[in-house]
């Protein structure tokens, strides 16, 4: 007998139906219905006021102008905006505002009489204007290893729009090699055959190349993306991601970055002598255990034939173990030498044909990571293109608000064409998607245009329905977003270059230091970048870096042990956090602090846009900065400890929680996981013949 589980009315996504035998899904069905009902009631209650506002928008707008009405909207996945009595907002011209999914108003322009924080800085220690002249220079270096191509006919994904299923969910026919579907457990893979990561400070080739090229700083891509992300937040004023190209299942047309994406960027700048500085990632608060290890395994899987990959198994009888050599791309930007690892290549792609490989765990894994590591692996699946759950669209939606910014920076530093993403749930692979850099740029840097989505604008009278204009504008958004991304990247490197020069010349000459970046919003129309530099010794550097390494090694061993692993994990985590707090306090001695303010000019005119954006391919961008030195030592130290504590708090949240300790969202994901496990169990019993469409 079949049952039909329907989501309650009012939930954002379209109704989803799940059919299976009553004997298997009665329990899961009732739990799921209850969770959806709870979610609906919660959403309904939280949006009562917004529904009232929509009935009489004119009255609500008057109240907004007078500062008597506040609107909060979109919840944790949207843009929260409060409207208060302030001259910062320009609501007189409503064509410069957009309407959100709930009907609230999001202003895109500030008033003409608004005085920015940049103008308030009267005695900066440094002031400069930057143009967009490119400074990127690829450096040819002879490689010992070759950049591998994709295997298993996966190269088809590079030239097809949108995500591609590994196995078609309807017909069960495989679009790619069935060998890819079941992921090898970590304890069966020989990790010793994967080349280890070489930090910048230990890379002798980079030091020699830096001396030859006369660069002052050298770094790997992964060490740069954290601090460059905060320069993006500063220049774009925390521009939300652009989601208009998503389906109606994703009701919110823009969304803010997640807390994890906005965590402070922290690096170790090590004095290497002879005027050289190596920049390494600060690994003290990193917790990349299962997904990090699995990422290396899956990257090898995607670029190896089945026979070659089997040689990496621990139980392999091969007498000829594979030898792996990493390939790198080097580039010079100002006083920087930057190194990028090259994962994959296809000569048919534009440019040099290289692209990055990324393995992306589904939302049920990422939001419930510890349970999947230590308790049980989820059965959550991807079985459709679009939808609120179990879809590729859901994964890209979350990616766009979190890690996509770092992906774009890595690709840009490495002169790559795009990102190849493989979606999985730790135990099974579901599909693949190629994201060209142009598509990533549009998601990250297209929000804020007055032509963004006309259905969202308050006053449509200013829009002329000129067919010729409409035709000419096709594809323009992508070009403008890529132009902005390239220009912002160049300016970000220039600003970082000058910041490091100020620290290394005027304040901490010939010293190593811990550098912390954190951009914060000051109101709705401006942001400030806080910079903390704390001198540290070589012994302190080793203590900082080894603390994260030792903790991750112990936790990884706990994952592989069958007994008492969850309690051991909790004990180790608590011990690591306690030691890390003491270490941060001890090493935060005599720090110096700066605050960076910017002013944006488009075509030599100060822009009043909330999130500056090009309107024409001929537009010219100039960014002026003022650096204000912080003078209160206690305030500087307190701020540095606070920023490091933000990263520690993310660690402390990584504990296993029972069903009564998690929110409704996690409960829903766990219910979908149970459904997937039951479905998989049934399929394995039927033992269907595998059909592979090789054409």
XYZ file of C-alpha atoms in Angstrom:
695
model
C 0.000 0.000 0.000
C 1.321 3.454 -0.905
C 1.227 6.594 1.181
C 1.501 10.209 0.087
C 3.515 12.616 2.245
C 2.742 16.221 1.331
C 4.405 19.356 2.590
C 2.088 21.788 4.381
C 0.756 24.733 2.309
C 2.715 27.943 2.595
C 6.164 26.357 2.555
C 8.450 27.973 -0.013
C 9.130 25.093 -2.328
C 6.701 23.268 -4.566
C 4.913 20.257 -3.161
C 7.041 17.130 -3.157
C 5.710 13.585 -3.222
C 7.402 10.511 -1.886
C 5.975 7.087 -2.582
C 7.149 3.876 -0.970
C 5.808 0.954 1.040
C 3.864 1.829 4.202
C 5.739 -0.770 6.221
C 9.025 1.038 5.585
C 8.060 4.698 5.728
C 5.192 5.079 8.207
C 7.508 6.303 10.937
C 9.572 8.607 8.743
C 6.429 9.978 7.108
C 4.805 10.991 10.361
C 8.002 12.628 11.594
C 8.411 14.522 8.348
C 4.812 15.790 8.350
C 5.217 16.977 11.930
C 8.445 18.808 11.148
C 6.995 20.546 8.118
C 3.949 21.575 10.133
C 6.189 23.063 12.818
C 8.176 24.895 10.167
C 5.023 26.281 8.533
C 3.639 27.574 11.820
C 6.943 29.222 12.657
C 7.182 30.920 9.251
C 3.549 32.007 9.342
C 3.842 33.622 12.761
C 7.083 35.406 11.853
C 5.581 36.887 8.676
C 2.221 38.137 9.995
C 3.405 41.730 10.109
C 4.855 41.563 6.607
C 1.515 40.279 5.285
C -0.262 43.234 6.889
C 2.209 45.645 5.319
C 1.592 44.218 1.861
C -2.118 45.037 2.129
C -1.391 48.755 2.333
C 2.102 49.469 1.057
C 1.561 53.239 0.804
C 0.928 53.581 4.515
C 3.869 51.391 5.370
C 6.172 53.434 3.151
C 5.141 56.653 4.881
C 5.926 55.091 8.211
C 9.279 53.986 6.906
C 10.118 57.525 5.814
C 9.255 58.858 9.247
C 11.358 56.256 10.933
C 8.361 54.885 12.811
C 8.296 51.483 11.188
C 10.967 48.800 11.140
C 10.996 45.802 8.851
C 12.938 42.619 9.379
C 12.711 40.173 6.550
C 14.080 37.089 4.882
C 15.220 35.411 8.123
C 18.688 34.018 8.451
C 19.005 33.244 4.729
C 18.198 36.682 3.392
C 19.143 40.278 3.908
C 18.021 41.679 7.248
C 17.360 45.378 6.944
C 16.057 47.830 9.536
C 14.686 51.164 8.422
C 15.250 53.896 10.964
C 15.049 57.651 10.874
C 18.223 58.531 9.024
C 19.448 60.714 6.196
C 21.392 57.740 4.848
C 18.395 56.355 2.979
C 17.050 57.788 -0.221
C 13.442 56.633 -0.335
C 12.138 59.656 -2.208
C 13.061 57.983 -5.479
C 11.675 54.489 -5.120
C 13.149 53.426 -8.447
C 16.397 53.192 -6.484
C 14.958 50.613 -4.117
C 13.946 47.033 -4.666
C 11.231 44.974 -3.086
C 12.216 41.739 -1.399
C 10.286 38.479 -1.485
C 8.246 39.602 1.529
C 7.517 43.076 0.190
C 10.012 44.933 2.359
C 12.104 47.754 0.922
C 15.840 47.469 0.289
C 17.399 50.821 -0.682
C 20.226 50.745 -3.209
C 21.275 54.412 -3.010
C 22.131 56.680 -0.124
C 21.031 60.306 0.117
C 23.104 63.040 -1.509
C 23.810 64.769 1.808
C 25.167 61.655 3.513
C 28.702 62.046 4.933
C 30.662 58.797 4.808
C 32.985 57.403 7.450
C 35.810 57.939 4.945
C 35.179 61.694 5.066
C 35.278 61.682 8.865
C 38.889 60.425 8.977
C 40.874 63.628 9.424
C 44.424 62.422 10.185
C 45.099 59.137 8.371
C 48.558 57.607 8.528
C 48.192 56.585 4.875
C 46.027 57.785 2.001
C 46.020 56.660 -1.606
C 43.835 56.225 -4.680
C 43.963 53.008 -6.717
C 43.091 52.438 -10.357
C 42.215 49.179 -12.081
C 45.360 48.820 -14.181
C 46.100 45.074 -14.297
C 49.175 43.837 -12.456
C 48.733 40.083 -13.020
C 51.768 38.477 -14.654
C 51.910 34.672 -15.174
C 55.362 33.242 -14.472
C 56.376 30.219 -16.577
C 58.056 27.542 -14.475
C 59.100 24.111 -15.720
C 56.963 21.422 -14.072
C 58.023 17.909 -13.106
C 54.488 16.565 -13.288
C 51.695 16.979 -15.818
C 48.267 18.422 -15.085
C 45.826 15.475 -15.312
C 42.634 15.454 -17.392
C 39.222 14.264 -16.220
C 38.480 10.567 -16.626
C 35.245 8.506 -16.879
C 34.027 10.723 -19.778
C 33.446 13.516 -17.267
C 34.818 16.072 -19.729
C 31.284 16.213 -21.205
C 30.256 18.180 -18.113
C 32.630 21.003 -19.067
C 30.613 21.795 -22.183
C 27.061 21.299 -20.908
C 25.028 23.893 -19.073
C 23.929 23.084 -15.545
C 24.428 20.043 -13.308
C 24.627 16.516 -14.717
C 23.374 13.430 -12.876
C 25.762 10.535 -12.438
C 22.702 8.263 -12.559
C 19.426 9.422 -14.046
C 16.938 9.303 -11.122
C 14.013 8.242 -13.329
C 15.413 5.566 -15.647
C 18.353 4.566 -13.390
C 20.641 4.701 -16.441
C 24.164 5.920 -15.703
C 25.410 8.953 -17.614
C 28.965 8.295 -16.433
C 30.986 5.341 -15.196
C 29.079 3.517 -12.387
C 32.488 3.053 -10.755
C 32.154 6.625 -9.470
C 28.964 6.114 -7.486
C 30.084 4.278 -4.375
C 32.780 6.240 -2.555
C 35.644 4.312 -1.011
C 35.817 4.585 2.819
C 38.777 6.609 4.039
C 40.178 3.722 6.059
C 40.526 1.685 2.831
C 42.505 4.337 0.943
C 46.286 4.725 1.153
C 46.644 8.429 1.963
C 50.435 8.103 1.888
C 50.233 8.032 -1.913
C 48.724 11.532 -2.018
C 51.395 14.276 -2.154
C 51.399 16.368 0.996
C 50.621 20.064 1.054
C 53.712 22.294 1.175
C 53.269 25.550 3.064
C 54.754 28.686 1.558
C 57.341 29.034 4.318
C 58.683 25.545 3.520
C 58.623 25.900 -0.259
C 62.240 26.360 -1.351
C 61.241 26.776 -4.986
C 59.049 29.750 -4.111
C 61.820 31.359 -2.069
C 64.275 31.019 -4.961
C 61.704 32.275 -7.462
C 60.824 35.216 -5.208
C 64.487 36.207 -5.045
C 64.795 35.949 -8.807
C 61.674 38.059 -9.415
C 62.478 40.536 -6.607
C 59.122 40.068 -4.868
C 58.810 40.779 -1.166
C 55.917 38.441 -0.271
C 55.054 34.955 -1.461
C 52.057 32.804 -0.679
C 49.889 29.906 -1.772
C 46.346 30.493 -2.999
C 44.676 28.997 0.070
C 46.560 31.377 2.364
C 45.363 34.439 0.460
C 41.652 33.786 -0.026
C 40.654 34.450 3.583
C 42.032 37.983 3.744
C 41.077 38.759 0.128
C 37.490 37.805 0.984
C 37.361 40.614 3.527
C 38.693 43.081 0.974
C 35.784 41.997 -1.241
C 33.382 42.668 1.638
C 34.964 46.097 2.120
C 34.892 47.189 -1.528
C 31.442 45.760 -2.319
C 29.968 46.733 1.069
C 28.959 43.108 1.705
C 27.182 42.756 -1.610
C 24.556 39.980 -1.345
C 24.722 37.114 -3.801
C 22.576 37.448 -6.922
C 19.980 34.687 -7.132
C 17.562 35.872 -9.818
C 18.642 33.060 -12.125
C 17.444 30.448 -9.634
C 13.978 28.905 -9.931
C 10.911 29.892 -7.908
C 11.811 27.193 -5.404
C 14.461 29.604 -4.144
C 12.099 32.414 -3.252
C 14.779 34.802 -2.041
C 16.387 36.654 -4.909
C 19.445 37.671 -2.920
C 21.116 36.472 0.234
C 23.813 37.519 2.635
C 26.953 35.528 3.242
C 26.885 32.959 6.022
C 28.612 33.427 9.367
C 31.328 30.973 8.408
C 32.046 32.910 5.203
C 32.452 36.123 7.220
C 34.770 34.664 9.856
C 37.934 36.740 10.338
C 40.797 35.980 7.988
C 43.974 35.027 9.823
C 47.436 34.287 8.424
C 51.006 33.936 9.653
C 53.452 36.328 7.974
C 56.873 34.781 8.565
C 60.090 36.741 8.131
C 62.325 34.601 5.904
C 65.301 36.967 5.939
C 66.791 39.012 3.108
C 63.625 41.112 2.947
C 61.331 38.156 2.136
C 58.095 37.209 3.889
C 56.170 33.948 3.488
C 52.410 33.989 4.134
C 50.910 30.801 5.605
C 47.325 30.040 6.594
C 46.611 30.144 10.320
C 45.626 26.513 10.963
C 44.991 26.790 14.709
C 41.182 26.896 14.499
C 40.726 24.831 11.352
C 38.682 21.687 11.607
C 38.884 20.001 8.234
C 38.987 16.317 8.974
C 36.697 14.030 7.048
C 35.748 16.367 4.191
C 39.316 17.559 3.688
C 40.706 14.030 3.540
C 37.820 12.874 1.364
C 38.395 15.776 -1.008
C 41.890 14.508 -1.819
C 40.522 11.011 -2.427
C 37.729 12.173 -4.730
C 40.028 14.452 -6.717
C 42.212 11.429 -7.374
C 39.114 9.413 -8.307
C 37.929 11.970 -10.871
C 41.319 12.135 -12.615
C 42.226 8.420 -12.550
C 41.115 5.415 -14.542
C 39.497 2.666 -12.434
C 42.605 0.480 -12.693
C 44.922 3.297 -11.662
C 42.680 4.333 -8.771
C 42.547 0.775 -7.410
C 46.309 0.951 -6.890
C 45.637 3.525 -4.161
C 43.699 1.058 -2.031
C 45.362 -0.223 1.120
C 44.621 -3.802 0.079
C 46.116 -3.311 -3.389
C 48.472 -6.065 -4.542
C 50.113 -3.796 -7.093
C 53.896 -4.118 -7.266
C 54.077 -0.742 -8.982
C 52.566 1.842 -6.590
C 51.712 5.141 -8.285
C 53.901 8.179 -7.746
C 52.121 11.515 -7.686
C 53.687 14.924 -8.353
C 51.736 18.158 -7.978
C 51.808 20.804 -10.689
C 51.674 24.511 -9.904
C 50.943 27.810 -11.578
C 52.898 30.887 -10.493
C 51.971 34.524 -10.917
C 53.447 37.864 -9.913
C 51.211 40.701 -8.713
C 53.068 43.753 -7.474
C 55.332 42.571 -4.646
C 53.511 39.215 -4.423
C 54.484 35.836 -5.819
C 51.412 33.574 -5.789
C 51.326 29.785 -6.167
C 48.273 27.781 -7.270
C 48.004 24.015 -7.458
C 46.675 22.844 -10.823
C 44.074 20.108 -10.388
C 42.875 19.466 -13.913
C 43.136 20.537 -17.540
C 41.233 20.335 -20.808
C 42.840 22.091 -23.773
C 39.437 22.737 -25.358
C 38.548 25.257 -22.645
C 39.357 28.961 -23.102
C 42.686 30.295 -21.907
C 45.235 27.752 -20.757
C 42.518 25.128 -20.215
C 43.063 24.628 -16.485
C 40.271 24.476 -13.927
C 39.871 23.668 -10.247
C 38.318 20.507 -8.800
C 36.005 20.866 -5.808
C 34.072 18.151 -4.010
C 30.949 19.480 -2.326
C 29.126 17.560 0.406
C 25.326 17.920 0.430
C 23.658 20.261 2.909
C 22.630 17.400 5.224
C 26.322 16.612 5.742
C 27.601 20.171 6.102
C 24.907 21.310 8.538
C 25.221 18.149 10.638
C 28.902 17.379 10.159
C 29.812 15.813 13.483
C 26.886 13.417 13.430
C 27.964 12.236 9.988
C 31.570 11.836 11.112
C 31.036 10.036 14.390
C 27.490 8.708 14.527
C 25.999 7.703 11.204
C 26.313 8.731 7.576
C 23.230 10.390 6.129
C 21.141 8.899 3.355
C 20.266 12.358 2.040
C 20.346 12.332 -1.764
C 20.173 14.649 -4.748
C 17.431 13.399 -7.048
C 16.237 16.495 -8.946
C 17.591 19.617 -10.580
C 15.436 22.193 -8.773
C 13.719 22.221 -5.411
C 14.038 23.284 -1.812
C 15.544 19.956 -0.779
C 17.342 17.047 -2.476
C 18.301 19.175 -5.475
C 21.381 20.543 -7.199
C 19.770 23.963 -6.962
C 19.731 23.778 -3.169
C 23.445 23.021 -3.100
C 24.365 25.876 -5.441
C 22.126 28.223 -3.441
C 24.051 27.460 -0.257
C 27.372 27.486 -2.075
C 26.666 30.979 -3.417
C 26.405 32.363 0.123
C 29.385 30.581 1.588
C 32.396 29.115 -0.204
C 31.809 30.361 -3.752
C 33.717 33.586 -3.048
C 36.855 31.646 -2.088
C 36.399 29.394 -5.123
C 36.352 32.459 -7.384
C 39.485 33.912 -5.789
C 41.344 30.612 -6.130
C 40.421 30.354 -9.802
C 41.382 33.964 -10.465
C 44.749 33.665 -8.712
C 45.476 30.466 -10.642
C 44.390 31.932 -14.005
C 41.816 29.136 -14.304
C 38.702 28.984 -16.470
C 36.329 27.779 -13.760
C 35.428 25.240 -11.102
C 34.366 21.609 -11.579
C 32.106 20.612 -8.669
C 31.325 17.005 -7.669
C 28.343 16.605 -5.311
C 28.290 13.745 -2.788
C 27.033 12.698 0.644
C 30.310 11.067 1.825
C 29.200 7.585 0.790
C 27.738 8.194 -2.693
C 28.339 10.499 -5.638
C 25.298 12.168 -7.221
C 26.433 14.415 -10.020
C 28.692 17.096 -11.398
C 28.573 20.714 -12.497
C 31.025 23.014 -14.210
C 30.919 26.635 -13.084
C 32.790 28.930 -15.480
C 34.297 31.943 -13.779
C 31.814 34.171 -15.632
C 28.871 32.431 -13.959
C 30.512 32.675 -10.539
C 31.204 36.380 -11.119
C 27.561 37.013 -11.946
C 26.351 35.358 -8.744
C 28.855 37.256 -6.603
C 28.920 40.680 -8.253
C 25.697 41.281 -10.182
C 23.452 42.312 -7.301
C 22.797 46.032 -7.068
C 22.064 46.881 -10.688
C 18.981 49.005 -11.334
C 18.184 46.622 -14.185
C 18.504 43.612 -11.934
C 14.953 42.291 -11.969
C 12.276 44.755 -12.983
C 9.557 42.796 -11.232
C 11.287 43.590 -7.942
C 11.431 47.359 -8.340
C 9.007 49.681 -6.594
C 8.557 52.286 -9.321
C 8.470 50.837 -12.838
C 7.630 54.114 -14.598
C 11.300 54.883 -15.147
C 11.781 51.712 -17.187
C 11.189 52.039 -20.902
C 10.245 48.902 -22.740
C 12.592 49.456 -25.666
C 13.094 46.153 -27.561
C 16.465 47.302 -28.908
C 17.713 48.057 -25.396
C 16.499 44.678 -24.217
C 18.368 42.881 -27.014
C 21.577 44.846 -26.435
C 21.469 44.108 -22.712
C 21.484 40.323 -23.203
C 24.659 38.949 -21.667
C 25.759 42.391 -20.487
C 25.283 41.565 -16.800
C 27.799 38.728 -17.031
C 30.363 40.902 -18.818
C 29.979 43.723 -16.299
C 30.219 41.321 -13.358
C 33.419 39.781 -14.711
C 34.903 43.219 -15.407
C 34.094 44.264 -11.833
C 35.521 41.035 -10.409
C 38.805 41.473 -12.281
C 39.129 45.127 -11.293
C 38.230 44.483 -7.660
C 40.802 41.673 -7.531
C 43.571 43.944 -8.853
C 42.731 46.719 -6.402
C 42.482 44.270 -3.481
C 46.012 43.005 -4.099
C 47.313 46.584 -4.331
C 45.668 47.537 -1.025
C 47.012 44.412 0.683
C 50.479 45.144 -0.704
C 50.483 48.622 0.835
C 49.094 47.393 4.160
C 51.871 44.832 4.495
C 54.481 47.428 3.508
C 53.257 49.763 6.249
C 53.464 47.003 8.858
C 56.831 45.580 7.777
C 58.544 48.954 7.254
C 57.112 51.229 9.932
C 55.897 49.045 12.796
C 57.235 45.467 12.764
C 60.416 45.522 10.656
C 62.210 42.195 10.242
C 59.635 40.449 12.464
C 57.136 37.668 11.955
C 53.556 38.434 12.892
C 50.025 37.112 13.000
C 47.763 39.133 10.697
C 43.992 39.266 11.258
C 41.482 40.841 8.852
C 37.834 41.484 9.647
C 35.502 43.683 7.590
C 32.400 44.924 9.415
C 29.404 46.960 8.325
C 29.038 50.487 9.668
C 25.402 51.127 8.902
C 23.879 50.103 5.588
C 26.018 52.067 3.161
C 29.597 51.662 4.323
C 32.002 49.141 5.780
C 35.358 49.293 7.528
C 38.236 46.825 7.475
C 39.856 46.117 10.846
C 43.478 44.947 10.659
C 45.370 43.526 13.649
C 49.064 42.572 13.510
C 50.634 40.845 16.506
C 54.380 40.045 16.566
C 55.218 36.385 17.214
C 58.353 34.289 17.535
C 59.194 31.147 15.567
C 58.363 29.002 18.596
C 54.967 30.675 18.900
C 54.326 30.121 15.195
C 55.037 26.420 15.624
C 52.719 26.272 18.643
C 49.910 27.974 16.716
C 50.235 25.807 13.612
C 50.845 22.529 15.446
C 47.833 23.018 17.724
C 45.445 22.619 14.815
C 47.459 19.818 13.207
C 47.650 17.735 16.394
C 43.966 18.236 17.150
C 42.873 17.196 13.659
C 45.150 14.142 13.763
C 43.625 12.958 17.058
C 40.081 13.608 15.862
C 40.748 11.716 12.624
C 41.955 8.727 14.648
C 38.737 8.924 16.686
C 36.690 8.736 13.482
C 38.372 5.467 12.551
C 37.862 3.876 15.989
C 34.632 1.894 16.397
C 34.037 2.393 20.115
C 33.334 5.480 22.212
C 34.294 7.818 19.419
C 31.689 10.542 20.009
C 32.680 11.063 23.652
C 36.388 11.007 22.766
C 35.728 13.578 20.085
C 33.974 15.845 22.560
C 36.771 15.514 25.126
C 39.488 16.243 22.562
C 37.578 19.215 21.182
C 37.067 20.755 24.631
C 40.742 20.287 25.457
C 41.826 21.808 22.142
C 39.572 24.851 22.596
C 40.872 25.486 26.106
C 44.506 25.311 24.955
C 43.781 27.462 21.930
C 42.238 30.238 24.014
C 45.269 30.263 26.294
C 47.592 30.316 23.276
C 45.738 33.218 21.647
C 45.879 35.224 24.864
C 49.586 34.523 25.338
C 50.614 35.402 21.782
C 48.498 38.561 21.472
C 51.241 40.790 22.865
C 51.927 44.357 21.765
C 49.556 44.164 18.787
C 49.087 47.089 16.431
C 45.735 47.909 14.873
C 44.448 49.790 11.845
C 41.086 50.631 10.341
C 40.755 50.991 6.580
C 38.047 53.209 5.071
C 37.296 53.512 1.368
C 35.655 55.899 -1.056
C 34.426 54.612 -4.415
C 34.449 56.642 -7.615
C 32.834 55.602 -10.877
C 33.869 57.704 -13.860
C 35.490 60.224 -11.482
C 32.270 60.743 -9.535
C 31.641 59.597 -5.967
C 29.068 56.842 -6.106
C 26.059 56.755 -3.825
C 25.295 53.144 -4.634
C 24.972 50.846 -1.667
C 26.791 48.112 -3.586
C 28.840 49.774 -6.357
C 28.476 48.191 -9.773
C 29.281 48.978 -13.381
C 26.479 50.081 -15.709
C 28.591 50.180 -18.850
C 31.558 48.215 -20.097
C 33.343 51.577 -20.483
C 32.923 52.526 -16.810
C 36.062 53.283 -14.830
C 36.566 52.452 -11.149
C 38.818 54.186 -8.641
C 39.069 53.284 -4.959
C 40.538 55.706 -2.424
C 41.560 54.487 1.016
C 42.398 56.111 4.317
C 44.167 54.099 7.001
C 43.541 55.202 10.560
C 45.823 53.803 13.265
C 44.232 52.565 16.471
C 46.018 53.956 19.536
C 44.450 52.168 22.510
C 46.553 49.015 23.220
C 43.839 47.407 25.343
C 41.224 48.026 22.670
C 43.465 46.539 19.980
C 44.210 43.424 22.020
C 40.558 43.003 22.938
C 39.550 43.264 19.288
C 42.180 40.717 18.216
C 41.105 38.215 20.874
C 37.463 38.787 19.933
C 38.124 38.041 16.259
C 40.031 34.848 17.086
C 37.241 33.855 19.471
C 34.753 33.980 16.585
C 36.643 31.130 14.939
C 36.830 29.205 18.210
C 33.061 29.472 18.654
C 32.596 27.742 15.312
C 34.723 24.903 16.675
C 32.686 24.681 19.882
C 29.493 24.270 17.852
C 30.886 21.101 16.283
C 29.384 18.610 18.708
C 26.945 15.770 18.232
C 23.401 16.795 19.108
C 20.365 14.620 19.725
C 17.119 15.222 17.852
C 15.696 17.259 20.744
C 18.738 19.579 20.674
C 18.644 20.654 17.023
C 16.401 23.089 15.160
C 13.635 22.216 12.728
C 15.888 22.569 9.693
C 18.307 19.893 10.930
C 15.392 17.622 11.854
C 14.054 17.899 8.318
C 17.466 17.067 6.854
C 17.726 14.032 9.132
C 14.250 12.899 8.082
C 15.280 13.127 4.428
C 18.392 11.151 5.354
C 16.301 8.362 6.843
C 14.125 8.325 3.744
C 17.196 8.020 1.547
C 18.633 5.138 3.576
C 15.380 3.190 3.291
C 15.209 3.868 -0.427
C 18.811 2.771 -0.917
C 18.235 -0.409 1.084
C 15.328 -1.323 -1.162
C 17.357 -0.672 -4.333
C 20.253 -2.810 -3.107
C 17.889 -5.701 -2.421
C 16.505 -5.497 -5.952
C 20.075 -5.575 -7.331
C 19.158 -3.934 -10.638
C 21.476 -4.351 -13.610
C 23.659 -1.292 -14.174
C 23.187 0.349 -17.566
C 25.730 2.930 -18.670
C 24.955 5.357 -21.480
C 28.447 5.753 -22.939
C 27.400 7.946 -25.872
